[in-house]
Amino acid sequence: MSQTPKRLFIKTYGCQMNVYDSDRMVDALTPHGYSQTNDMGEADLILLNTCHIREKASEKVFSELGRLKQLREDRAEQGKTTMIGVAGCVAQAEGDEIIARAPVVDLVFGPQSYHRLPQLVKQASEARVIDTDFPEEDKFTQLPAPTKKATIARGLTAFLTVQEGCDKFCSFCVVPYTRGNEVSRPVAQIVTEAKGLAEAGVREITLLGQNVNAYHGLDDAGKDTGLGALLVELAKIKGLDRLRYTTSHPNDMDDALIATHRDLPQLMPYLHLPVQSGSDKILKSMNRKHTRASYIAVIENIRLHRPGIAISGDFIVGFPGETEEDFCDTLSLIEHVGYASAYSFKYSPRPGTPGALMQDQVEAKVADERLQRLQALIKKQQAEFNQQCAGKTMDVLLEKPGRLPGQLAGRSPYLQAVHVDADPGLIGSIVSIRVKSIGPNSLYGELL
Ligand code: 5AD
Ligand code: SF4
């Protein structure tokens, strides 16, 4: 590939794993003369890193491609060529359809092909390319590490994918099809990447995986290592003061992992543990493989080990067969657990998943109304969680300038946004603050 400077624009949809992947795509193309731009109009290569989890997510991709057609024509009038690629889970699931429906697209490639990106771009300059295989080779050993400069530019917090894919097959979910089986990266590979991040000044790492607590990587001796033991290794890295992980399945919260919430001060007191529904009947037809009671037992055990931990979750309303009674079971579970935050979604039938074929699909109007009721309850709980922080002291990692002059913004251990009056020289520090007041979406604190 020619080394003439080229501009690359990546638009990222969906989850944090896609954010991580987009950075790795930039890292893969950097040695080939590409630099990232935030201005789509000046990009020689435009990549859409897509999400397929819900219907709206993939619709957005097709409407964006419609807009890109015009942009490409405008650039062509100025004598410039523009290559357009679609990556991520829509590419994986609907690659052929994208090629057929969107002639503007030159290149379609799935999440397991990112290490081949420079080669795919080269091929696509000659003919349209589609690559959605699950290759044998290890993507992560072939993807170049980010440069120190790139890591510094990305800030004080970083994502690190340790596991990909899912073997659980919840009946609503496309992930096992788009991301494939569970695969865990070896411990040493992850530790090396984390050390590189810490050396470039990163102070907080969030370990990522579609099913991150199902992590079972091999250590140098070939021994199977769970997420708890991996966290213990990462906590030894100098400069890495904060660790988090997401997203987890209740059945994979094993004792070793739960113990780290008690034993590792670096592991932040925040756990995202999706439950989806509070009705045993719905959990069964969702193929979640856990019950309402077993979920509650896990939460109670975690709270025993780490009192005060912030719990967050994911909920789906309107799954096929969900009656008002089932939905009320979800509300009562939320009341019982008490969430610091949560994400909630209206069920979206995904082609190829068992849920899409189920009888008793719930009317959109009913699902909308349930979603509103659920979100009102979560909003109330979130406000209560924030309110009980008033007057408390907590550590905040100051990350960037805040909204108002003289303010810096950062995150509390519980992942709340915090604004503090502080000198810009403190960016990058973890400071102790007292919570002075509570806004709708953030806390305001004073330095101690
Ligand atoms: N419809 C609605 N929400 C979904 N999720 C996953 N698949 C679907 C679907 N088909 C939600 C789940 C999951 C989160 C990432 O997205 O709550 O935990
Ligand atoms: Fe999807 Fe999560 Fe269920 Fe796996 S565990 S199938 S990623 S919802």
CSV table of C-alpha atoms and ligand atoms in Angstrom, one decimal:
chain,number,residue,atom,x,y,z
A,1,MET,CA,0.0,0.0,0.0
A,2,SER,CA,1.3,3.5,-0.8
A,3,GLN,CA,2.5,5.5,2.2
A,4,THR,CA,1.1,8.8,0.9
A,5,PRO,CA,-0.8,10.5,3.8
A,6,LYS,CA,-4.4,9.6,3.8
A,7,ARG,CA,-7.3,10.5,6.1
A,8,LEU,CA,-9.5,8.0,7.9
A,9,PHE,CA,-12.9,8.7,9.4
A,10,ILE,CA,-14.5,6.0,11.6
A,11,LYS,CA,-18.1,6.2,12.9
A,12,THR,CA,-18.8,3.9,15.8
A,13,TYR,CA,-22.2,2.5,16.7
A,14,GLY,CA,-23.2,0.4,19.6
A,15,CYS,CA,-21.2,-0.9,22.6
A,16,GLN,CA,-17.9,-0.3,24.1
A,17,MET,CA,-16.4,-3.3,22.4
A,18,ASN,CA,-17.0,-1.4,19.1
A,19,VAL,CA,-15.3,1.7,20.5
A,20,TYR,CA,-12.3,-0.5,21.3
A,21,ASP,CA,-12.4,-2.2,17.9
A,22,SER,CA,-12.5,1.2,16.1
A,23,ASP,CA,-9.3,2.2,17.9
A,24,ARG,CA,-7.6,-1.0,16.9
A,25,MET,CA,-8.7,-0.4,13.3
A,26,VAL,CA,-7.0,3.0,13.4
A,27,ASP,CA,-3.9,1.4,14.9
A,28,ALA,CA,-3.9,-1.2,12.1
A,29,LEU,CA,-4.0,1.5,9.4
A,30,THR,CA,-1.6,4.0,11.0
A,31,PRO,CA,1.5,2.2,9.7
A,32,HIS,CA,0.0,2.4,6.2
A,33,GLY,CA,-0.1,6.2,6.1
A,34,TYR,CA,-3.6,6.8,7.5
A,35,SER,CA,-4.4,9.4,10.1
A,36,GLN,CA,-7.7,9.8,11.8
A,37,THR,CA,-10.0,12.8,11.1
A,38,ASN,CA,-13.2,13.9,12.7
A,39,ASP,CA,-14.3,15.6,9.4
A,40,MET,CA,-16.0,13.0,7.2
A,41,GLY,CA,-15.7,15.4,4.2
A,42,GLU,CA,-12.0,15.2,4.2
A,43,ALA,CA,-11.7,11.4,4.6
A,44,ASP,CA,-10.3,9.2,1.9
A,45,LEU,CA,-11.5,6.2,3.8
A,46,ILE,CA,-14.8,6.1,5.7
A,47,LEU,CA,-15.5,3.2,8.0
A,48,LEU,CA,-18.8,2.5,9.7
A,49,ASN,CA,-18.3,0.2,12.7
A,50,THR,CA,-21.9,-1.1,13.1
A,51,CYS,CA,-24.1,-2.7,15.7
A,52,HIS,CA,-26.8,-5.3,15.1
A,53,ILE,CA,-28.2,-5.7,18.6
A,54,ARG,CA,-31.5,-4.0,18.0
A,55,GLU,CA,-33.4,-3.2,14.8
A,56,LYS,CA,-32.9,0.6,15.0
A,57,ALA,CA,-29.2,0.1,15.2
A,58,SER,CA,-29.0,-1.5,11.8
A,59,GLU,CA,-31.5,0.8,10.2
A,60,LYS,CA,-29.3,3.7,11.1
A,61,VAL,CA,-26.5,2.2,9.1
A,62,PHE,CA,-28.5,2.0,5.9
A,63,SER,CA,-29.6,5.6,6.3
A,64,GLU,CA,-26.0,6.7,6.9
A,65,LEU,CA,-25.0,4.9,3.7
A,66,GLY,CA,-27.6,6.9,1.8
A,67,ARG,CA,-26.0,10.2,3.0
A,68,LEU,CA,-22.5,8.9,2.2
A,69,LYS,CA,-23.5,8.4,-1.5
A,70,GLN,CA,-24.0,12.2,-1.8
A,71,LEU,CA,-20.7,12.9,0.0
A,72,ARG,CA,-18.8,10.6,-2.3
A,73,GLU,CA,-20.3,12.2,-5.4
A,74,ASP,CA,-19.4,15.7,-4.0
A,75,ARG,CA,-15.8,14.6,-3.4
A,76,ALA,CA,-15.7,13.0,-6.8
A,77,GLU,CA,-16.5,16.3,-8.4
A,78,GLN,CA,-13.4,17.7,-6.7
A,79,GLY,CA,-11.4,14.8,-8.2
A,80,LYS,CA,-11.1,12.9,-4.9
A,81,THR,CA,-11.8,9.3,-4.4
A,82,THR,CA,-13.5,8.0,-1.3
A,83,MET,CA,-13.5,4.4,-0.1
A,84,ILE,CA,-16.4,3.3,2.1
A,85,GLY,CA,-16.3,0.3,4.4
A,86,VAL,CA,-18.8,-1.3,6.7
A,87,ALA,CA,-17.4,-3.2,9.7
A,88,GLY,CA,-18.9,-4.7,12.9
A,89,CYS,CA,-21.9,-6.8,13.6
A,90,VAL,CA,-24.3,-5.6,10.8
A,91,ALA,CA,-21.4,-6.4,8.4
A,92,GLN,CA,-21.1,-9.8,9.9
A,93,ALA,CA,-24.8,-10.6,9.9
A,94,GLU,CA,-26.0,-8.8,6.7
A,95,GLY,CA,-22.8,-8.6,4.6
A,96,ASP,CA,-24.4,-9.9,1.4
A,97,GLU,CA,-27.4,-7.6,1.8
A,98,ILE,CA,-25.2,-4.5,2.3
A,99,ILE,CA,-23.3,-5.4,-0.9
A,100,ALA,CA,-26.6,-5.9,-2.8
A,101,ARG,CA,-28.5,-2.9,-1.3
A,102,ALA,CA,-25.7,-0.3,-1.1
A,103,PRO,CA,-23.6,0.0,-4.2
A,104,VAL,CA,-21.7,2.9,-2.4
A,105,VAL,CA,-20.0,0.3,-0.2
A,106,ASP,CA,-16.6,-0.9,-1.4
A,107,LEU,CA,-15.7,-3.1,1.6
A,108,VAL,CA,-17.6,-5.2,4.1
A,109,PHE,CA,-15.8,-7.0,6.9
A,110,GLY,CA,-16.7,-8.6,10.2
A,111,PRO,CA,-15.2,-8.3,13.6
A,112,GLN,CA,-12.8,-11.2,13.2
A,113,SER,CA,-11.1,-9.7,10.1
A,114,TYR,CA,-9.8,-6.4,11.6
A,115,HIS,CA,-6.2,-7.5,11.6
A,116,ARG,CA,-6.5,-8.0,7.8
A,117,LEU,CA,-7.8,-4.5,7.3
A,118,PRO,CA,-4.8,-3.0,5.4
A,119,GLN,CA,-4.8,-5.9,3.0
A,120,LEU,CA,-8.6,-5.6,2.5
A,121,VAL,CA,-8.4,-1.9,1.8
A,122,LYS,CA,-5.8,-2.6,-0.8
A,123,GLN,CA,-8.0,-5.2,-2.5
A,124,ALA,CA,-11.1,-3.0,-2.3
A,125,SER,CA,-9.3,-0.3,-4.4
A,126,GLU,CA,-9.6,-2.9,-7.3
A,127,ALA,CA,-12.9,-4.6,-6.6
A,128,ARG,CA,-15.6,-4.7,-3.9
A,129,VAL,CA,-14.6,-7.0,-1.0
A,130,ILE,CA,-16.6,-8.9,1.5
A,131,ASP,CA,-14.8,-10.7,4.4
A,132,THR,CA,-17.0,-12.2,7.1
A,133,ASP,CA,-15.2,-15.4,7.9
A,134,PHE,CA,-14.2,-16.6,11.3
A,135,PRO,CA,-10.5,-17.2,10.6
A,136,GLU,CA,-8.3,-19.7,12.5
A,137,GLU,CA,-5.5,-17.2,13.2
A,138,ASP,CA,-5.5,-15.0,16.3
A,139,LYS,CA,-6.6,-11.5,15.4
A,140,PHE,CA,-5.1,-10.0,18.5
A,141,THR,CA,-1.6,-11.3,18.0
A,142,GLN,CA,-1.7,-9.7,14.5
A,143,LEU,CA,-3.2,-6.4,15.4
A,144,PRO,CA,-0.5,-3.8,16.0
A,145,ALA,CA,-0.4,-2.2,19.5
A,146,PRO,CA,-1.5,1.4,19.7
A,147,THR,CA,1.4,3.9,19.6
A,148,LYS,CA,2.1,5.7,22.9
A,149,LYS,CA,1.1,8.9,21.1
A,150,ALA,CA,-2.3,7.4,20.2
A,151,THR,CA,-2.9,6.1,23.7
A,152,ILE,CA,-2.1,9.5,25.3
A,153,ALA,CA,-4.5,11.2,22.8
A,154,ARG,CA,-7.3,8.7,23.8
A,155,GLY,CA,-7.1,9.8,27.5
A,156,LEU,CA,-6.7,8.5,31.0
A,157,THR,CA,-9.3,5.7,30.8
A,158,ALA,CA,-9.1,2.9,28.3
A,159,PHE,CA,-11.0,-0.2,27.2
A,160,LEU,CA,-9.3,-3.5,26.8
A,161,THR,CA,-11.1,-6.4,25.2
A,162,VAL,CA,-10.2,-9.7,27.0
A,163,GLN,CA,-12.9,-11.9,25.7
A,164,GLU,CA,-15.1,-12.0,22.6
A,165,GLY,CA,-18.3,-13.9,21.7
A,166,CYS,CA,-20.9,-15.7,23.6
A,167,ASP,CA,-22.0,-19.3,24.1
A,168,LYS,CA,-25.1,-18.6,26.1
A,169,PHE,CA,-27.7,-18.2,23.2
A,170,CYS,CA,-30.3,-16.1,25.0
A,171,SER,CA,-33.2,-16.4,22.7
A,172,PHE,CA,-33.4,-12.6,21.9
A,173,CYS,CA,-29.7,-12.1,21.2
A,174,VAL,CA,-27.7,-12.0,17.9
A,175,VAL,CA,-24.3,-11.9,19.6
A,176,PRO,CA,-23.6,-15.6,19.5
A,177,TYR,CA,-24.2,-15.4,15.7
A,178,THR,CA,-22.4,-12.1,14.9
A,179,ARG,CA,-19.4,-12.5,17.3
A,180,GLY,CA,-19.2,-16.2,17.4
A,181,ASN,CA,-18.2,-18.6,20.2
A,182,GLU,CA,-16.5,-17.4,23.4
A,183,VAL,CA,-12.8,-16.8,22.9
A,184,SER,CA,-10.5,-15.6,25.6
A,185,ARG,CA,-7.2,-13.9,25.0
A,186,PRO,CA,-4.1,-15.3,26.9
A,187,VAL,CA,-3.2,-13.7,30.2
A,188,ALA,CA,0.2,-12.5,29.1
A,189,GLN,CA,-1.2,-10.8,26.0
A,190,ILE,CA,-3.6,-8.8,28.1
A,191,VAL,CA,-1.0,-7.9,30.8
A,192,THR,CA,1.4,-6.6,28.1
A,193,GLU,CA,-1.4,-4.5,26.6
A,194,ALA,CA,-2.4,-3.2,30.0
A,195,LYS,CA,1.2,-2.3,30.8
A,196,GLY,CA,1.6,-0.4,27.6
A,197,LEU,CA,-1.6,1.6,28.5
A,198,ALA,CA,-0.3,2.3,32.0
A,199,GLU,CA,3.1,3.4,30.7
A,200,ALA,CA,1.3,5.9,28.4
A,201,GLY,CA,-0.5,7.4,31.4
A,202,VAL,CA,-3.8,5.4,31.5
A,203,ARG,CA,-5.0,5.2,35.1
A,204,GLU,CA,-8.3,3.2,34.6
A,205,ILE,CA,-9.0,0.2,32.4
A,206,THR,CA,-12.3,-1.3,31.8
A,207,LEU,CA,-12.0,-5.0,30.7
A,208,LEU,CA,-14.5,-5.8,27.9
A,209,GLY,CA,-16.2,-8.9,26.7
A,210,GLN,CA,-19.6,-9.8,25.5
A,211,ASN,CA,-19.5,-12.2,28.4
A,212,VAL,CA,-16.5,-10.8,30.2
A,213,ASN,CA,-16.9,-12.8,33.3
A,214,ALA,CA,-16.9,-16.1,31.3
A,215,TYR,CA,-13.2,-15.2,30.7
A,216,HIS,CA,-11.0,-18.3,30.8
A,217,GLY,CA,-7.7,-17.5,29.3
A,218,LEU,CA,-4.4,-19.4,29.6
A,219,ASP,CA,-1.5,-18.2,31.6
A,220,ASP,CA,2.1,-18.8,30.6
A,221,ALA,CA,2.1,-22.3,32.3
A,222,GLY,CA,-1.0,-23.2,30.2
A,223,LYS,CA,-3.3,-23.0,33.3
A,224,ASP,CA,-6.9,-21.9,32.9
A,225,THR,CA,-7.3,-18.5,34.5
A,226,GLY,CA,-10.6,-16.9,35.3
A,227,LEU,CA,-11.5,-13.2,35.4
A,228,GLY,CA,-10.9,-12.9,39.2
A,229,ALA,CA,-7.3,-14.2,38.8
A,230,LEU,CA,-6.8,-11.9,35.7
A,231,LEU,CA,-7.9,-8.9,37.8
A,232,VAL,CA,-5.4,-9.8,40.5
A,233,GLU,CA,-2.6,-9.9,37.9
A,234,LEU,CA,-3.7,-6.5,36.4
A,235,ALA,CA,-3.9,-4.9,39.8
A,236,LYS,CA,-0.1,-5.5,40.2
A,237,ILE,CA,0.6,-3.1,37.3
A,238,LYS,CA,2.1,0.2,38.5
A,239,GLY,CA,0.0,3.3,37.7
A,240,LEU,CA,-3.2,1.3,37.0
A,241,ASP,CA,-5.3,2.6,39.9
A,242,ARG,CA,-8.7,1.6,38.7
A,243,LEU,CA,-10.2,-1.5,37.1
A,244,ARG,CA,-13.7,-2.2,35.9
A,245,TYR,CA,-15.2,-4.9,33.7
A,246,THR,CA,-18.3,-5.3,31.6
A,247,THR,CA,-20.6,-7.0,30.6
A,248,SER,CA,-21.4,-10.0,32.7
A,249,HIS,CA,-23.8,-13.0,33.0
A,250,PRO,CA,-25.1,-13.8,36.5
A,251,ASN,CA,-24.1,-17.5,36.1
A,252,ASP,CA,-20.5,-16.6,35.6
A,253,MET,CA,-20.1,-14.6,38.8
A,254,ASP,CA,-17.9,-17.3,40.4
A,255,ASP,CA,-16.5,-17.1,44.0
A,256,ALA,CA,-13.0,-16.1,42.9
A,257,LEU,CA,-14.4,-13.1,41.0
A,258,ILE,CA,-16.8,-12.1,43.8
A,259,ALA,CA,-13.8,-12.3,46.2
A,260,THR,CA,-11.9,-9.7,44.2
A,261,HIS,CA,-14.7,-7.2,44.9
A,262,ARG,CA,-13.7,-7.5,48.6
A,263,ASP,CA,-9.9,-7.9,48.2
A,264,LEU,CA,-8.8,-5.6,45.3
A,265,PRO,CA,-8.9,-1.9,46.2
A,266,GLN,CA,-8.3,-1.2,42.5
A,267,LEU,CA,-11.5,-2.9,41.4
A,268,MET,CA,-14.1,-0.2,41.5
A,269,PRO,CA,-17.4,-0.7,43.5
A,270,TYR,CA,-19.6,-0.9,40.4
A,271,LEU,CA,-21.1,-4.0,38.7
A,272,HIS,CA,-23.1,-4.2,35.6
A,273,LEU,CA,-25.0,-7.4,35.9
A,274,PRO,CA,-27.9,-7.7,33.3
A,275,VAL,CA,-31.0,-9.7,34.4
A,276,GLN,CA,-33.4,-8.8,31.5
A,277,SER,CA,-36.6,-9.8,33.3
A,278,GLY,CA,-37.8,-10.5,36.8
A,279,SER,CA,-40.3,-13.2,35.7
A,280,ASP,CA,-39.1,-16.8,35.9
A,281,LYS,CA,-41.4,-17.7,33.0
A,282,ILE,CA,-39.9,-15.1,30.7
A,283,LEU,CA,-36.3,-15.8,31.9
A,284,LYS,CA,-36.9,-19.4,30.9
A,285,SER,CA,-38.2,-18.6,27.4
A,286,MET,CA,-35.3,-16.1,27.1
A,287,ASN,CA,-33.1,-19.1,27.8
A,288,ARG,CA,-31.2,-17.1,30.4
A,289,LYS,CA,-30.4,-20.2,32.4
A,290,HIS,CA,-30.8,-18.4,35.7
A,291,THR,CA,-33.9,-17.6,37.8
A,292,ARG,CA,-35.0,-14.5,39.6
A,293,ALA,CA,-34.0,-16.0,42.9
A,294,SER,CA,-30.5,-17.1,41.7
A,295,TYR,CA,-29.9,-13.6,40.3
A,296,ILE,CA,-30.9,-12.0,43.7
A,297,ALA,CA,-28.7,-14.5,45.5
A,298,VAL,CA,-25.7,-13.4,43.4
A,299,ILE,CA,-26.4,-9.8,44.1
A,300,GLU,CA,-26.7,-10.5,47.8
A,301,ASN,CA,-23.4,-12.3,47.9
A,302,ILE,CA,-21.6,-9.5,46.1
A,303,ARG,CA,-23.1,-7.0,48.5
A,304,LEU,CA,-21.9,-9.1,51.3
A,305,HIS,CA,-18.3,-8.9,49.9
A,306,ARG,CA,-18.5,-5.3,48.9
A,307,PRO,CA,-21.1,-3.3,50.8
A,308,GLY,CA,-22.3,-0.2,49.0
A,309,ILE,CA,-21.4,-1.4,45.5
A,310,ALA,CA,-23.4,0.3,42.8
A,311,ILE,CA,-25.4,-2.3,40.8
A,312,SER,CA,-26.5,-1.6,37.2
A,313,GLY,CA,-28.4,-3.8,34.8
A,314,ASP,CA,-30.0,-4.3,31.5
A,315,PHE,CA,-33.8,-4.9,31.0
A,316,ILE,CA,-35.9,-6.0,28.1
A,317,VAL,CA,-39.6,-5.2,28.1
A,318,GLY,CA,-42.2,-6.8,25.8
A,319,PHE,CA,-40.4,-10.1,25.2
A,320,PRO,CA,-42.9,-12.5,23.5
A,321,GLY,CA,-45.4,-13.8,26.0
A,322,GLU,CA,-44.7,-11.1,28.6
A,323,THR,CA,-48.0,-10.4,30.4
A,324,GLU,CA,-48.7,-7.5,32.7
A,325,GLU,CA,-48.0,-9.9,35.6
A,326,ASP,CA,-44.6,-10.9,34.2
A,327,PHE,CA,-43.8,-7.2,33.7
A,328,CYS,CA,-44.8,-6.4,37.4
A,329,ASP,CA,-42.4,-9.2,38.4
A,330,THR,CA,-39.6,-7.2,36.7
A,331,LEU,CA,-40.7,-4.0,38.5
A,332,SER,CA,-40.7,-5.8,41.8
A,333,LEU,CA,-37.2,-7.3,41.1
A,334,ILE,CA,-36.0,-3.7,40.5
A,335,GLU,CA,-37.6,-2.6,43.7
A,336,HIS,CA,-35.9,-5.4,45.5
A,337,VAL,CA,-32.4,-5.0,44.1
A,338,GLY,CA,-32.2,-1.2,44.0
A,339,TYR,CA,-30.2,-0.1,41.0
A,340,ALA,CA,-27.7,2.8,40.7
A,341,SER,CA,-28.4,2.9,37.0
A,342,ALA,CA,-29.7,0.7,34.2
A,343,TYR,CA,-30.3,0.3,30.5
A,344,SER,CA,-33.7,-0.7,29.3
A,345,PHE,CA,-34.9,-1.7,25.9
A,346,LYS,CA,-38.1,-2.6,24.1
A,347,TYR,CA,-37.7,-6.1,22.7
A,348,SER,CA,-36.7,-6.1,19.1
A,349,PRO,CA,-37.0,-9.4,17.2
A,350,ARG,CA,-33.7,-10.2,15.5
A,351,PRO,CA,-33.7,-12.3,12.4
A,352,GLY,CA,-32.2,-15.8,13.0
A,353,THR,CA,-32.8,-15.8,16.8
A,354,PRO,CA,-35.4,-18.1,18.4
A,355,GLY,CA,-37.3,-15.1,19.9
A,356,ALA,CA,-38.2,-13.8,16.5
A,357,LEU,CA,-40.2,-16.9,15.7
A,358,MET,CA,-42.1,-17.0,19.0
A,359,GLN,CA,-45.8,-16.7,19.3
A,360,ASP,CA,-47.4,-13.9,21.4
A,361,GLN,CA,-45.3,-11.0,20.2
A,362,VAL,CA,-46.2,-8.1,22.4
A,363,GLU,CA,-47.9,-5.1,20.8
A,364,ALA,CA,-45.7,-2.1,20.3
A,365,LYS,CA,-48.0,0.2,22.3
A,366,VAL,CA,-48.0,-2.1,25.3
A,367,ALA,CA,-44.2,-2.5,25.2
A,368,ASP,CA,-43.8,1.3,24.9
A,369,GLU,CA,-45.9,1.9,28.0
A,370,ARG,CA,-44.0,-0.7,30.0
A,371,LEU,CA,-40.7,0.8,29.0
A,372,GLN,CA,-41.8,4.2,30.3
A,373,ARG,CA,-43.0,2.7,33.6
A,374,LEU,CA,-39.7,0.8,34.0
A,375,GLN,CA,-37.6,3.8,33.1
A,376,ALA,CA,-39.5,6.0,35.6
A,377,LEU,CA,-38.7,3.5,38.3
A,378,ILE,CA,-35.0,3.3,37.4
A,379,LYS,CA,-34.8,7.1,37.2
A,380,LYS,CA,-36.2,7.3,40.7
A,381,GLN,CA,-33.7,4.7,42.0
A,382,GLN,CA,-30.8,6.4,40.3
A,383,ALA,CA,-31.7,9.8,41.9
A,384,GLU,CA,-31.9,8.0,45.3
A,385,PHE,CA,-28.5,6.4,44.8
A,386,ASN,CA,-27.0,9.8,43.9
A,387,GLN,CA,-28.8,11.6,46.7
A,388,GLN,CA,-27.3,9.3,49.3
A,389,CYS,CA,-23.9,10.4,48.2
A,390,ALA,CA,-24.6,14.0,49.4
A,391,GLY,CA,-22.0,15.1,52.0
A,392,LYS,CA,-19.9,11.9,51.4
A,393,THR,CA,-16.2,11.9,50.5
A,394,MET,CA,-15.0,9.9,47.5
A,395,ASP,CA,-12.1,9.7,45.1
A,396,VAL,CA,-12.5,11.1,41.7
A,397,LEU,CA,-10.2,10.5,38.7
A,398,LEU,CA,-10.1,14.0,37.1
A,399,GLU,CA,-10.2,13.4,33.3
A,400,LYS,CA,-10.9,16.7,31.5
A,401,PRO,CA,-12.1,20.3,31.7
A,402,GLY,CA,-15.7,20.5,33.0
A,403,ARG,CA,-18.7,22.3,31.7
A,404,LEU,CA,-18.0,25.6,33.4
A,405,PRO,CA,-14.8,27.5,33.5
A,406,GLY,CA,-12.6,26.5,36.4
A,407,GLN,CA,-14.2,23.1,36.6
A,408,LEU,CA,-12.8,19.7,35.9
A,409,ALA,CA,-14.8,16.6,35.2
A,410,GLY,CA,-14.2,13.0,36.2
A,411,ARG,CA,-15.8,9.9,37.5
A,412,SER,CA,-16.5,8.6,41.0
A,413,PRO,CA,-15.7,5.0,41.9
A,414,TYR,CA,-19.5,4.3,41.2
A,415,LEU,CA,-19.1,5.7,37.7
A,416,GLN,CA,-21.1,8.8,38.4
A,417,ALA,CA,-20.0,11.9,36.5
A,418,VAL,CA,-18.5,14.4,39.0
A,419,HIS,CA,-17.7,18.1,38.5
A,420,VAL,CA,-15.2,19.7,40.7
A,421,ASP,CA,-13.7,23.3,41.0
A,422,ALA,CA,-10.1,22.5,40.4
A,423,ASP,CA,-6.9,23.6,38.7
A,424,PRO,CA,-6.4,22.1,35.2
A,425,GLY,CA,-3.0,20.8,36.4
A,426,LEU,CA,-4.9,18.2,38.4
A,427,ILE,CA,-6.1,16.4,35.3
A,428,GLY,CA,-4.9,12.9,35.5
A,429,SER,CA,-5.0,12.9,39.3
A,430,ILE,CA,-7.2,10.9,41.6
A,431,VAL,CA,-8.4,13.5,44.2
A,432,SER,CA,-10.5,13.2,47.3
A,433,ILE,CA,-13.7,15.3,47.2
A,434,ARG,CA,-16.7,16.0,49.3
A,435,VAL,CA,-20.1,15.8,47.4
A,436,LYS,CA,-21.6,19.3,47.7
A,437,SER,CA,-24.7,19.0,45.6
A,438,ILE,CA,-26.5,16.6,43.3
A,439,GLY,CA,-27.5,17.5,39.7
A,440,PRO,CA,-29.9,15.4,37.5
A,441,ASN,CA,-27.0,13.6,35.8
A,442,SER,CA,-23.9,14.4,37.9
A,443,LEU,CA,-22.5,15.2,41.3
A,444,TYR,CA,-20.7,18.4,42.2
A,445,GLY,CA,-17.9,18.2,44.6
A,446,GLU,CA,-15.3,20.3,46.4
A,447,LEU,CA,-11.7,19.3,46.8
A,448,LEU,CA,-10.6,18.2,50.2
B,1,5AD,N1,-34.1,-6.6,21.8
B,1,5AD,C1,-34.0,-5.7,22.8
B,1,5AD,N2,-32.9,-5.6,23.6
B,1,5AD,C2,-31.9,-6.5,23.4
B,1,5AD,N3,-30.7,-6.6,24.0
B,1,5AD,C3,-30.0,-7.6,23.4
B,1,5AD,N4,-30.8,-8.1,22.3
B,1,5AD,C4,-31.9,-7.4,22.3
B,1,5AD,C5,-33.1,-7.5,21.6
B,1,5AD,N5,-33.2,-8.4,20.6
B,1,5AD,C6,-30.3,-5.8,25.1
B,1,5AD,C7,-30.1,-6.7,26.3
B,1,5AD,C8,-28.6,-6.8,26.4
B,1,5AD,C9,-28.2,-5.5,25.9
B,1,5AD,C10,-26.7,-5.4,25.5
B,1,5AD,O1,-29.0,-5.2,24.8
B,1,5AD,O2,-30.6,-6.1,27.5
B,1,5AD,O3,-28.1,-7.0,27.8
B,2,SF4,FE1,-26.5,-12.1,24.3
B,2,SF4,FE2,-25.5,-11.6,26.7
B,2,SF4,FE3,-27.2,-13.6,26.4
B,2,SF4,FE4,-24.8,-13.8,25.4
B,2,SF4,S1,-25.3,-13.6,27.6
B,2,SF4,S2,-26.6,-14.4,24.3
B,2,SF4,S3,-24.3,-11.7,24.7
B,2,SF4,S4,-27.6,-11.4,26.1
